[in-house]
Short mmCIF file of C-alpha atoms in Angstrom, two decimals:
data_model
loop_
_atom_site.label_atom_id
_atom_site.label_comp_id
_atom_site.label_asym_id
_atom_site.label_seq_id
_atom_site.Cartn_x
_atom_site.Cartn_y
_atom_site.Cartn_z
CA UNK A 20 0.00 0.00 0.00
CA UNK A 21 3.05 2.39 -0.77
CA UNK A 22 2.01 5.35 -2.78
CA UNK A 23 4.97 6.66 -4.91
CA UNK A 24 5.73 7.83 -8.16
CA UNK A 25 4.28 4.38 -9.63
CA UNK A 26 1.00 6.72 -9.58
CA UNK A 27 2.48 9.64 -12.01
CA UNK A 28 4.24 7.32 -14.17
CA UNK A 29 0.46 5.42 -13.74
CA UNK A 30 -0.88 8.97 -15.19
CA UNK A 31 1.65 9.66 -17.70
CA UNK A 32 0.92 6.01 -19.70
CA UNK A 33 -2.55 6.81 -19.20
CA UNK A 34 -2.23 10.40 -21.16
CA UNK A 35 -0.43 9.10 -23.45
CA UNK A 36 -2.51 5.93 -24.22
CA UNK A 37 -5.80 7.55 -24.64
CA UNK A 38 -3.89 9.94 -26.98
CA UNK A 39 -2.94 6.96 -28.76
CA UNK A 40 -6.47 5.32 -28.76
CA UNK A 41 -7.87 8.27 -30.06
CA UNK A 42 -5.90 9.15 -32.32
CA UNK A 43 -4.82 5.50 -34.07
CA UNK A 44 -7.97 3.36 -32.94
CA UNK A 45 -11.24 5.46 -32.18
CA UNK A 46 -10.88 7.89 -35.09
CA UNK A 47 -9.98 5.15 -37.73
CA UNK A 48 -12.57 2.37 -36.71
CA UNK A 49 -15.44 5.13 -36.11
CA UNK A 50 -15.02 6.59 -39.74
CA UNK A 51 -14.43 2.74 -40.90
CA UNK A 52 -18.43 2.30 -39.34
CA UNK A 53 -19.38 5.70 -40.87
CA UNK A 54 -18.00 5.22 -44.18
CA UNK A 55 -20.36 1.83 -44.00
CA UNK A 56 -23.39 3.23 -42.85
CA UNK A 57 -23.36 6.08 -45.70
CA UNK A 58 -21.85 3.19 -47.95
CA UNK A 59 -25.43 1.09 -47.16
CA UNK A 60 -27.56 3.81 -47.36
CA UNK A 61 -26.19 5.24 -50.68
CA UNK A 62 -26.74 1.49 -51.88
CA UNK A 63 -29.99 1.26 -50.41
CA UNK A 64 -31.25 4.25 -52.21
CA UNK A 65 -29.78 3.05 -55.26
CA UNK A 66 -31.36 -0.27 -55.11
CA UNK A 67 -34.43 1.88 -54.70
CA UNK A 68 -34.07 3.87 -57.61
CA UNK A 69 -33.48 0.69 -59.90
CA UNK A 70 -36.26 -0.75 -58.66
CA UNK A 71 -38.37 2.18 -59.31
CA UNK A 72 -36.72 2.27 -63.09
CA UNK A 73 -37.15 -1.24 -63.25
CA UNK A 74 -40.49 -1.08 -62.29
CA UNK A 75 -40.62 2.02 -65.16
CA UNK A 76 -39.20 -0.05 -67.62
CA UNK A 77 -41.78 -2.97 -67.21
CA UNK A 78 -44.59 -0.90 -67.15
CA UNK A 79 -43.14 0.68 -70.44
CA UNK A 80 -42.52 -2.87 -72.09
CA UNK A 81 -46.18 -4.06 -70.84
CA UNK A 82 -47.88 -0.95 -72.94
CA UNK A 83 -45.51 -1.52 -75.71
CA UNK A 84 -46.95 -4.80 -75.77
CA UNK A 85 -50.60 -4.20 -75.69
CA UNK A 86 -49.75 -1.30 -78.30
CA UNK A 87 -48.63 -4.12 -80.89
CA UNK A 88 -51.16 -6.73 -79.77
CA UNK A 89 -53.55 -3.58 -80.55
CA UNK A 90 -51.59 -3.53 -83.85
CA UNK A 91 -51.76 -6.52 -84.79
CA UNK A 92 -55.37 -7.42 -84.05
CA UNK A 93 -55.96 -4.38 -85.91
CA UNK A 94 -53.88 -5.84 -89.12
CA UNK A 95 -55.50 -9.16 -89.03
CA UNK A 96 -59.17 -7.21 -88.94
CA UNK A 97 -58.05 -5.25 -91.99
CA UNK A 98 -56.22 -8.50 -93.98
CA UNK A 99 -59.74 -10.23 -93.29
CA UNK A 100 -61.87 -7.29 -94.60
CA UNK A 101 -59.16 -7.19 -97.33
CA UNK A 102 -59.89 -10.92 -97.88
CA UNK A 103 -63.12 -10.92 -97.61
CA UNK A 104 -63.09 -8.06 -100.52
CA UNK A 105 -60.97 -9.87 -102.67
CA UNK A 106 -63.15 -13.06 -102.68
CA UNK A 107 -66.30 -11.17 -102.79
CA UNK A 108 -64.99 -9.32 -105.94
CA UNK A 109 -63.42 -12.88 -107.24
CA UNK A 110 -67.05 -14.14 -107.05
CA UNK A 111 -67.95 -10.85 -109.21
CA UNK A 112 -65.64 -11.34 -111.51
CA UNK A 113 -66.54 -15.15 -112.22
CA UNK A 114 -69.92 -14.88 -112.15
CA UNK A 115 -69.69 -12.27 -114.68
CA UNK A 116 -67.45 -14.23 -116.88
CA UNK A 117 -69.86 -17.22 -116.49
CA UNK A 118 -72.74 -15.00 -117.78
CA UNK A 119 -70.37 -13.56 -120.63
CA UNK A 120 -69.59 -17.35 -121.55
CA UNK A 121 -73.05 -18.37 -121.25
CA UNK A 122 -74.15 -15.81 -123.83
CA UNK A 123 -71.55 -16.00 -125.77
CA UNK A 124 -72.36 -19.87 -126.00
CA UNK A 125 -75.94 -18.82 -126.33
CA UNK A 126 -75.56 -16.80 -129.54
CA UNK A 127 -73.24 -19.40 -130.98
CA UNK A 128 -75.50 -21.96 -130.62
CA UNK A 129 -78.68 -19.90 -131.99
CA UNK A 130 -76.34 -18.67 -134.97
CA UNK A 131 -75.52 -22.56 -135.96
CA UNK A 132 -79.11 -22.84 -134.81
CA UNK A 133 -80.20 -20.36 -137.46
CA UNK A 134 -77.68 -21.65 -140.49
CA UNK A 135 -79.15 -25.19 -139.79
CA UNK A 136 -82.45 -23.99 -139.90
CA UNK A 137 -81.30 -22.07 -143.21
CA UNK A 138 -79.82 -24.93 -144.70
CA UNK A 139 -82.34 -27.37 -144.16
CA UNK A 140 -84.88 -24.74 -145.30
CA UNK A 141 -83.13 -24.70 -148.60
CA UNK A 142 -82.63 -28.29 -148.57
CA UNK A 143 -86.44 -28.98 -147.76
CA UNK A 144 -87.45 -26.29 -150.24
CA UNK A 145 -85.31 -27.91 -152.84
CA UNK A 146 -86.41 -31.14 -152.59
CA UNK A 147 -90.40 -30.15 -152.05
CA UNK A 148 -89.26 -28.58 -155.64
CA UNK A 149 -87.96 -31.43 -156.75
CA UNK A 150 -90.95 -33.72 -155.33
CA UNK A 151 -93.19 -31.31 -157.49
CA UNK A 152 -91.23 -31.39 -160.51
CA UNK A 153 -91.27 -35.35 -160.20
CA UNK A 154 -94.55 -34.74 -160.16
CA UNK A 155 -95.75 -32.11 -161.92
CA UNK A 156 -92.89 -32.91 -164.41
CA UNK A 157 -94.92 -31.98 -167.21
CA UNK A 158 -96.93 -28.72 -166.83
CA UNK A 159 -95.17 -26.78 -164.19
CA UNK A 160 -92.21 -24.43 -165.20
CA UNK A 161 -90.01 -23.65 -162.68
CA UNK A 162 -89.27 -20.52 -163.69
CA UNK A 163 -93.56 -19.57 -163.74
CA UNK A 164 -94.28 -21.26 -160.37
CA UNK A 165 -90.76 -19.52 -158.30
CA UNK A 166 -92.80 -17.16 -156.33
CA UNK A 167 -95.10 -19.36 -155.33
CA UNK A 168 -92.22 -22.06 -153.94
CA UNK A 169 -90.41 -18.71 -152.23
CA UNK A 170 -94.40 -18.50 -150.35
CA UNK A 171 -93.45 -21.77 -149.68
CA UNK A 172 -90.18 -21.64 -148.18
CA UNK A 173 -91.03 -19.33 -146.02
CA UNK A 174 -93.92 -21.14 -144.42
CA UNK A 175 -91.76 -23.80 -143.46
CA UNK A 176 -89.16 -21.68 -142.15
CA UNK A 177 -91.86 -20.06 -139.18
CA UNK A 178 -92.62 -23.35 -137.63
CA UNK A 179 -88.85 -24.91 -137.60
CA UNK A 180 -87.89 -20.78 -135.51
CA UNK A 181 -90.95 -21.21 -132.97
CA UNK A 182 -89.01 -24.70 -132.17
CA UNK A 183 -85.48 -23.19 -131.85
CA UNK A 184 -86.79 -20.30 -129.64
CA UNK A 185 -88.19 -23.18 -126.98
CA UNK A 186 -84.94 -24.88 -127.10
CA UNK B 865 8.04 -19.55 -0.95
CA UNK B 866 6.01 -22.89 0.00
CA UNK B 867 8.38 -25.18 -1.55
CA UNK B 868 11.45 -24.00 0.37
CA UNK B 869 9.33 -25.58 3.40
CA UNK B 870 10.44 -23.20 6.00
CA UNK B 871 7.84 -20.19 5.44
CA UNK B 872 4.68 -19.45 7.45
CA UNK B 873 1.52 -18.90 5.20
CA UNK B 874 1.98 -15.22 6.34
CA UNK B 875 5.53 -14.90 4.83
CA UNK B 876 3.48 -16.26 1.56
CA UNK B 877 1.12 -13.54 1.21
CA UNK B 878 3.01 -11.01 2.10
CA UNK B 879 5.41 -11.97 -0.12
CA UNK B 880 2.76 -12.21 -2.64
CA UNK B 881 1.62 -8.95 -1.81
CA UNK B 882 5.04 -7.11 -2.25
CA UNK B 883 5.73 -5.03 -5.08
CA UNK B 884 9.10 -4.92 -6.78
CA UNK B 885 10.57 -1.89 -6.25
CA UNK B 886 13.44 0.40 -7.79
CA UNK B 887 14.00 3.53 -5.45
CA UNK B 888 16.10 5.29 -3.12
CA UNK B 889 17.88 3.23 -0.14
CA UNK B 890 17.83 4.25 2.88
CA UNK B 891 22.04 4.84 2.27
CA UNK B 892 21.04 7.20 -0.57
CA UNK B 893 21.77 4.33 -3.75
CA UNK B 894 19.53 3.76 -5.88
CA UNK B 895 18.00 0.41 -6.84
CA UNK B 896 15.65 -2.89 -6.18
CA UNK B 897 14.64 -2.96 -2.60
CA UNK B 898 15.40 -6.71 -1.14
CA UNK B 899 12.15 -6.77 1.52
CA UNK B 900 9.02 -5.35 1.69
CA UNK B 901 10.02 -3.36 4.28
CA UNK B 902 12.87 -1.51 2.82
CA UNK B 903 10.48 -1.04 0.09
CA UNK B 904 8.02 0.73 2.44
CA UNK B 905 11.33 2.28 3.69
CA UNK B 906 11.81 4.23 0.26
CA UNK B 907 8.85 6.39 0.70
CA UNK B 908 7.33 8.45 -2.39
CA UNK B 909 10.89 8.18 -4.27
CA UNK B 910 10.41 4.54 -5.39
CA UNK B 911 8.51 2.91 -8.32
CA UNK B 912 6.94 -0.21 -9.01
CA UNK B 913 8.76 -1.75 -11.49
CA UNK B 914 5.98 -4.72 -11.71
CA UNK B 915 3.07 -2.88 -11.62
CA UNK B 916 4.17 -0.27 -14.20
CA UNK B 917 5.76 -3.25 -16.67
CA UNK B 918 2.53 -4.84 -16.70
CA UNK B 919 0.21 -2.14 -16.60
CA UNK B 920 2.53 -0.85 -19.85
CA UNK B 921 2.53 -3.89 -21.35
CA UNK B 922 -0.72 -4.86 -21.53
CA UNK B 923 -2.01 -1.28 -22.29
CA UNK B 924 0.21 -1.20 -25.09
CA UNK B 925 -0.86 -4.47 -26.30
CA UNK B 926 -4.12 -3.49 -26.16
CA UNK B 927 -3.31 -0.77 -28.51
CA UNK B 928 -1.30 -2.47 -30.64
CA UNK B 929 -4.37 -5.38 -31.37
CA UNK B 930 -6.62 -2.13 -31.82
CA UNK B 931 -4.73 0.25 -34.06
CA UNK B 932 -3.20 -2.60 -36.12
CA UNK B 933 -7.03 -3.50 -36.97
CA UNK B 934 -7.89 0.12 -36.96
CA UNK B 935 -5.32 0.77 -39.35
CA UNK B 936 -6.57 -1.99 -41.98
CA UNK B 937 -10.47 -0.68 -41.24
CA UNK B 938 -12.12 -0.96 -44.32
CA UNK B 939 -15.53 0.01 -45.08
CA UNK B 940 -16.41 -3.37 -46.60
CA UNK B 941 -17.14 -6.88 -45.03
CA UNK B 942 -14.47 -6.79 -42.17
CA UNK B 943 -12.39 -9.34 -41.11
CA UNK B 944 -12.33 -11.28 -37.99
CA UNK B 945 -10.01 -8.75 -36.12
CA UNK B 946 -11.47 -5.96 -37.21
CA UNK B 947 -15.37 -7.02 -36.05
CA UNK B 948 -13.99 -7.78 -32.82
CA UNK B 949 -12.69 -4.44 -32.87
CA UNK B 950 -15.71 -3.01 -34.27
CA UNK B 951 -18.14 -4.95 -31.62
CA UNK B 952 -15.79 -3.83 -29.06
CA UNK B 953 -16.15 -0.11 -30.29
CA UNK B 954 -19.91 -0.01 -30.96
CA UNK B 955 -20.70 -1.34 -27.30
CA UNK B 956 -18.86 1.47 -25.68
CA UNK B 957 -20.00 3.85 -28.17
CA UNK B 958 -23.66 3.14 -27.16
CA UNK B 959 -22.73 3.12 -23.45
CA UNK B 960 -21.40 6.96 -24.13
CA UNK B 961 -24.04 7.89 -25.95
CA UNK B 962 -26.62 6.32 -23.28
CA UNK B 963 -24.66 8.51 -20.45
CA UNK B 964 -22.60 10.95 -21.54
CA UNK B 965 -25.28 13.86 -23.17
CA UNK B 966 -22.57 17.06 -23.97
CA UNK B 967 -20.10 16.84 -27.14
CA UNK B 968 -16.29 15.68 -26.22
CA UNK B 969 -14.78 13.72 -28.38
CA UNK B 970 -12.02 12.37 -25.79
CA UNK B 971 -14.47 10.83 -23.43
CA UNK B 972 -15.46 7.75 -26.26
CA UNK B 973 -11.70 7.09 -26.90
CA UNK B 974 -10.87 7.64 -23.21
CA UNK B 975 -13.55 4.78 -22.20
CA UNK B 976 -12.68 2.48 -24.36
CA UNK B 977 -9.22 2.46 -23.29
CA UNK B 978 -10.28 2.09 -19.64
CA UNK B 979 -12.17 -0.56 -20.27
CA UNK B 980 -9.94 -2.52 -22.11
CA UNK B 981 -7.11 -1.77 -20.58
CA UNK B 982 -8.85 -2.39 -16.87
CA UNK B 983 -9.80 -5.70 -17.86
CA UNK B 984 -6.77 -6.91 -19.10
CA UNK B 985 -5.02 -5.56 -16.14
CA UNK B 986 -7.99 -7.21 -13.81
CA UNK B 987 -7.38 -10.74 -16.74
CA UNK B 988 -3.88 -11.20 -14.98
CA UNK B 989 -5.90 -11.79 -11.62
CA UNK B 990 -6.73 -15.42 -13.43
CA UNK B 991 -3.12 -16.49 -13.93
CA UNK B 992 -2.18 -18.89 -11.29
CA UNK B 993 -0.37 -16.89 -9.02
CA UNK B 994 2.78 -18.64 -8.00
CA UNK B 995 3.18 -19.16 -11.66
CA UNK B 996 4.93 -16.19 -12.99
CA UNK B 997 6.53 -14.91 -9.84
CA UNK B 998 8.46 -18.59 -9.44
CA UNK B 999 9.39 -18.24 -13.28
CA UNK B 1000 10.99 -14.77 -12.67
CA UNK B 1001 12.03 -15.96 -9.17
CA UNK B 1002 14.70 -18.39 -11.20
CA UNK B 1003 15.48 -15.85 -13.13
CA UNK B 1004 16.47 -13.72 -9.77
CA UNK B 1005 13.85 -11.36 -10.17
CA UNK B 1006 12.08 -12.12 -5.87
CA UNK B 1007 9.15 -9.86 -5.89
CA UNK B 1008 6.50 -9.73 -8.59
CA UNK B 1009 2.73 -9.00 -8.17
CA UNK B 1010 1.08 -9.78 -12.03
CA UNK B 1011 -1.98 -7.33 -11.28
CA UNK B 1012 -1.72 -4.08 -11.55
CA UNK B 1013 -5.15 -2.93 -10.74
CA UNK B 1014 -4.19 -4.62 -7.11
CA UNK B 1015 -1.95 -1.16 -6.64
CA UNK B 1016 -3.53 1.47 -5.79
CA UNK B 1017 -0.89 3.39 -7.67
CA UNK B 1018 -2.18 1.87 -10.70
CA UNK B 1019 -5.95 2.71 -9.90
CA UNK B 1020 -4.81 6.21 -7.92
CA UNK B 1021 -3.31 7.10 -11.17
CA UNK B 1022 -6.59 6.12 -13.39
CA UNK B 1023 -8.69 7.96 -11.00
CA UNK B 1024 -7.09 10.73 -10.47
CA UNK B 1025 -6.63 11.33 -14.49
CA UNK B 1026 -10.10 10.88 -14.86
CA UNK B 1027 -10.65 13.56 -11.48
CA UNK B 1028 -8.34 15.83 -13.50
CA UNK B 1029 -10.57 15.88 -16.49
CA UNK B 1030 -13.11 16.41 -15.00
CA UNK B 1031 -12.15 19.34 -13.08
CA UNK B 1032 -10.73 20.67 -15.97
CA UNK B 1033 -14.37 20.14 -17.93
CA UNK B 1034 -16.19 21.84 -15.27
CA UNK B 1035 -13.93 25.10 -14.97
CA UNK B 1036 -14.32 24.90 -18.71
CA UNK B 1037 -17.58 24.46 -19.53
CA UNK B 1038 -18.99 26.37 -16.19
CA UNK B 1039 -16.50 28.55 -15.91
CA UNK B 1040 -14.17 29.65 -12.81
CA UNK B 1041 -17.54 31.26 -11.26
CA UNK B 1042 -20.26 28.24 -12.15
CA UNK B 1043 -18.21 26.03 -10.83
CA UNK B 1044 -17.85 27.65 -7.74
CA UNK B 1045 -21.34 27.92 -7.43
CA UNK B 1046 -21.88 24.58 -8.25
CA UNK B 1047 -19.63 24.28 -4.62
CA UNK B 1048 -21.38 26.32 -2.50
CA UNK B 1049 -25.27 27.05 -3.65
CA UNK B 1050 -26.44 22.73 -3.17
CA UNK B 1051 -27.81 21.21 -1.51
CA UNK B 1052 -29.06 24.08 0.72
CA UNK B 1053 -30.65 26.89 -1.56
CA UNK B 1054 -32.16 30.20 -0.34
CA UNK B 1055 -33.74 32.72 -2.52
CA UNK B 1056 -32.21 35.44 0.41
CA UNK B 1057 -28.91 36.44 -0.71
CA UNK B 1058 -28.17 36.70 3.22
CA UNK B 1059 -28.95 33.49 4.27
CA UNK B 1060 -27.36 32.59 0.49
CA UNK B 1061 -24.34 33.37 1.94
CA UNK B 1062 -24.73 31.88 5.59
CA UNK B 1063 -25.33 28.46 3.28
CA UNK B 1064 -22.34 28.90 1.35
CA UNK B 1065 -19.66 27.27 4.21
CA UNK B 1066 -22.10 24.05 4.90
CA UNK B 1067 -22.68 23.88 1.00
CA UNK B 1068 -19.52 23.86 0.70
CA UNK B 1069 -18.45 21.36 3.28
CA UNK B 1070 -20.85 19.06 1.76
CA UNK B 1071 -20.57 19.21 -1.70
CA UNK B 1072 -16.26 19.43 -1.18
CA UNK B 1073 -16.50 16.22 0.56
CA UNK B 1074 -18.77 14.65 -2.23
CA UNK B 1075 -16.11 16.06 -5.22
CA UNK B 1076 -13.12 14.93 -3.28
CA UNK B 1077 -15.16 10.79 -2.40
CA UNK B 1078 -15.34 10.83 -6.45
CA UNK B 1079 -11.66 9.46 -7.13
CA UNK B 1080 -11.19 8.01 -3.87
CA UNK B 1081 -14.52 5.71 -4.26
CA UNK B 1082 -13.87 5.64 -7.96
CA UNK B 1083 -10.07 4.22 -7.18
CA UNK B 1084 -10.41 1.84 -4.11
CA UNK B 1085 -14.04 0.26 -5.52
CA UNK B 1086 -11.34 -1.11 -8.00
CA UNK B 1087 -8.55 -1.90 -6.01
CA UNK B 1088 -10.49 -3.24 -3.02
CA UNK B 1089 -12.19 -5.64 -5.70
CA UNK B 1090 -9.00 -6.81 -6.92
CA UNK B 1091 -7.29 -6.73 -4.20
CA UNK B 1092 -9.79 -8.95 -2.24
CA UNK B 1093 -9.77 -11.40 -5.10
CA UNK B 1094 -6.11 -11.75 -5.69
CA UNK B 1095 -5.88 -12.13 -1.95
CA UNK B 1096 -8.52 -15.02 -2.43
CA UNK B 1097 -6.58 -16.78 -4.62
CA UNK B 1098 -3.45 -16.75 -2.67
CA UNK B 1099 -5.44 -18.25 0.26
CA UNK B 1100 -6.91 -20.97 -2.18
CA UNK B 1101 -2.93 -21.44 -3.09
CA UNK B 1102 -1.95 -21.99 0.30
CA UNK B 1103 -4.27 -24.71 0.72
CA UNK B 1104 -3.34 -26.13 -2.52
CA UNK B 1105 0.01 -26.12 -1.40
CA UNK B 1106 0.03 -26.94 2.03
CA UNK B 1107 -1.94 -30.47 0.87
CA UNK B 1108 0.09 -30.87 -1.69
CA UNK B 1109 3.20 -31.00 0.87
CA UNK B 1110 0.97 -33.12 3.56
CA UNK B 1111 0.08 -35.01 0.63
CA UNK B 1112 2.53 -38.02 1.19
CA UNK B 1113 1.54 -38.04 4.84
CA UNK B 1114 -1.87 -37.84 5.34
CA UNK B 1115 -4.81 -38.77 2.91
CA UNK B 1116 -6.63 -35.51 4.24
CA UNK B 1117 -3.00 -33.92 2.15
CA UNK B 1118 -4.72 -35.52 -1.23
CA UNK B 1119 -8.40 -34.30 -0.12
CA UNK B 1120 -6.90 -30.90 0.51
CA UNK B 1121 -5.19 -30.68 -2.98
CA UNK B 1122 -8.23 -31.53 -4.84
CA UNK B 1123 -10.45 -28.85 -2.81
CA UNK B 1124 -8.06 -26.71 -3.29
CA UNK B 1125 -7.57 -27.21 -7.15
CA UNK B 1126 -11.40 -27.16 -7.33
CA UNK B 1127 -12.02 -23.96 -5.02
CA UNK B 1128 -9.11 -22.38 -7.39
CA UNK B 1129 -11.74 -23.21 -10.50
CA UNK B 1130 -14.62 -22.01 -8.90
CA UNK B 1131 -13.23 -18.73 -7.92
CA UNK B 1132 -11.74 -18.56 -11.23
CA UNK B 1133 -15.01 -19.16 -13.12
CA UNK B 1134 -16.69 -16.88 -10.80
CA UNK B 1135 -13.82 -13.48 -10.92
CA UNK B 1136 -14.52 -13.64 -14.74
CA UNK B 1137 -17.25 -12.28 -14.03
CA UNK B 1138 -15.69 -9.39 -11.48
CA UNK B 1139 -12.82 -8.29 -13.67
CA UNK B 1140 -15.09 -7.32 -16.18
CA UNK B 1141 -17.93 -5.87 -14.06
CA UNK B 1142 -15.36 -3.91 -12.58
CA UNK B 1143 -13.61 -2.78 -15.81
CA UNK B 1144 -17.01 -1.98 -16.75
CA UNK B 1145 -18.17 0.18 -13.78
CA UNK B 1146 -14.94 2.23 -13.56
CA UNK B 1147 -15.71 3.06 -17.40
CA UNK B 1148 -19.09 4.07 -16.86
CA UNK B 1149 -18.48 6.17 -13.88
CA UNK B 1150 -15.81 7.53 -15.81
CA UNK B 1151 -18.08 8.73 -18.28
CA UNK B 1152 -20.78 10.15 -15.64
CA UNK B 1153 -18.33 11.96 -14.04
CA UNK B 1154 -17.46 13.80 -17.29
CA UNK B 1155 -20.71 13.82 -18.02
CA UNK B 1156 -21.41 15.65 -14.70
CA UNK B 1157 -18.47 17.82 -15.58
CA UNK B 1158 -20.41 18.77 -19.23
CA UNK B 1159 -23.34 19.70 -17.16
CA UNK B 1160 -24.58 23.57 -17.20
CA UNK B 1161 -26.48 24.18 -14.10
#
């Protein structure tokens, strides 16, 4: 229980040791925390602001999405009405042709119709002539009696068109 | 010493309990005093060699674990050292900030080092103690008390930094004249300025005594604490040794060892717990009485 200058040397390592541990440990460690703490929170608040562009970017990519579904829908409407013209105008356009054929195939046939009818006029008048000259062989002059074979002829001709026109 | 077989279990402790010291002789030389008494002899011109090593050595390895981790702080993922470091930073940082309210940027720095420097003072109190004092006994070195914190040198010299401080803080903060008042208007307050004045020699009285209790309680709460348990320990070691040396005599020498060894564990287990509650309270009080120091009245 001596007291002696242990004690001041006691105070003098004391001084200088909380000199030291402020100056080499507190001061270094504390700004070591710091420089964490700021470190988090800057990270923090950046994580933050990705997520919130993140968040930006899907909402931008979900529109842009429903802008060309939108699009599209809209294309296929339009290809279908587009479609729907072209076949509608197809059907025009062939039935018109058939009805163009069809007449066309009409008039032929009444034109070979007609130069049947023609021939086999002539050919019936001729031999009706020639049946009446076999007959009449004597008496009758052909060239006296024409107009009334022409009369004739032309009889025949309006029953044989009354039986085309039903055809 | 108990092997030498010829001491009394008073010549142990005091032994035990006798510094090495480096002063004056009594024929005016200077150098290691050979007994306790001619230590005693050598007055307030002597020094402690042991205490002082110790308490320097183990203050500056305290520092030297800290700053070598403080100096490779990063702000990242520390490393081992450094979270110890940083755990060990953070829990006195929050036990400033809990009682210290004013802004001083020594008191943090100056608590931590108390604290860890206090404990591993008060850790030496868990060596065995005939352990090192045998080893430098060979070595010729005869006195040697491991614990600093059992001098009241040691603690006078904490406490009495810390008292400094303070009364530095208060004339600062308060100023020469608040501080004086702080002296002599409590307990007893009058709104007379005559009867002010009659209170201002009991005031005094009172609150002088309470300033001056601060580094003596502060010191010798400590010291006592240490003191008591590093002269537990010795008794424990007498028993230990005294069965040991009955030991071959007596089967009550073998049942006397083993208590002994086992009473030596139990106190051990048990003064873990001290060195660091007392480490502990002499930093906080630390810190209230510069926190009382920071306080504007």
């Amino acid at each position: 229980m001596n007291i002696n200058l242990t004690l001041l040397f006691q105070v003098l390592f004391f001084a200088v040791f909380v000199w030291f541990s402020k100056k080499f440990v507190w001061t270094p460690v504390i700004g070591a925390l710091d420089a964490r703490k700021t470190g988090i929170a800057d990270k923090l608040a950046l994580a933050e602001k990705d997520r919130q562009s993140a968040e930006a970017s899907r909402r931008d990519a979900q529109k842009a999405v429903e802008d060309a579904r939108g699009e599209a829908a809209e294309i296929i409407r339009r290809a279908e009405q587009r479609g729907g013209e072209l076949v509608d105008e197809a059907k025009t356009r062939a039935r018109a042709e058939g009805e163009r054929l069809v007449t066309a195939a009409r008039g032929e046939i009444e034109t070979e119709a007609n130069k049947a009818r023609e021939a086999l006029r002539a050919e019936v008048g001729e031999l009706a002539v020639a049946g009446a000259r076999q007959i009449l062989q004597r008496e009758i002059d052909p060239k006296a009696h024409a107009e009334l074979l022409a009369q004739l002829a032309a009889k025949l001709s309006a029953p044989a068109q009354a039986e085309s026109r039903r055809s | 010493m108990a092997s030498s077989g010829s001491i009394t279990s008073g010549e142990f402790i005091r032994h035990h309990l006798t510094n090495l010291t480096y002063g004056r002789r009594a024929d005016g030389s200077w150098g290691l005093a050979e007994s306790g008494e001619e230590a005693a002899d050598m007055g307030f011109m002597a020094v402690h060699v042991d205490s002082l090593a110790w308490s320097f050595g183990l203050g500056a390895l305290f520092l030297w674990v800290f700053s070598r981790a403080a100096r490779k702080a990063v702000a990242g993922v520390p490393g081992a050292l450094q979270n110890f470091v940083e755990w060990v930073v953070e829990f006195i940082d929050e036990n400033v900030r809990g009682s210290f309210t004013a802004k001083n940027d020594l008191v943090a720095p100056m608590a931590l080092t108390i604290f860890c420097w206090i404990f591993l003072m008060n850790l030496m109190d868990l060596a065995p103690v005939e352990v090192v004092p045998r080893a430098l006994g060979f070595a010729g070195v005869h006195f040697q008390k491991i614990v600093p914190s059992t001098d009241p040198n040691i603690t006078f010299g904490l406490a009495l930094s810390v008292f400094a401080l303070m009364l530095y803080y208060s004339v600062k903060i308060k100023g020469p004249v608040g501080f004086a008042a702080e002296l002599t208007m409590h307990p007893f307050e009058a709104k007379n300025p005559l009867v002010k004045i009659l209170f201002i020699l009991p005031n005094f009285f009172l609150e002088f005594v309470s300033l001056i209790s601060k580094p003596i309680s502060h010191s010798l709460r400590l010291f006592g604490n240490m003191y008591a348990g590093e002269m537990i320990f010795i008794l424990i070691s007498i028993m230990f040794y005294s069965g040991a040396r009955l030991a071959d005599i007596t089967a009550g020498g073998v049942v006397m060892t083993l208590a002994g060894g086992l009473l030596q564990f139990i106190w051990a287990v048990f003064h873990i717990l001290i060195i660091t509650l007392q480490a502990f309270i002499f930093m906080v009080l630390t810190i209230v009485y510069m926190d009382m120091a920071h306080q504007r009245h």
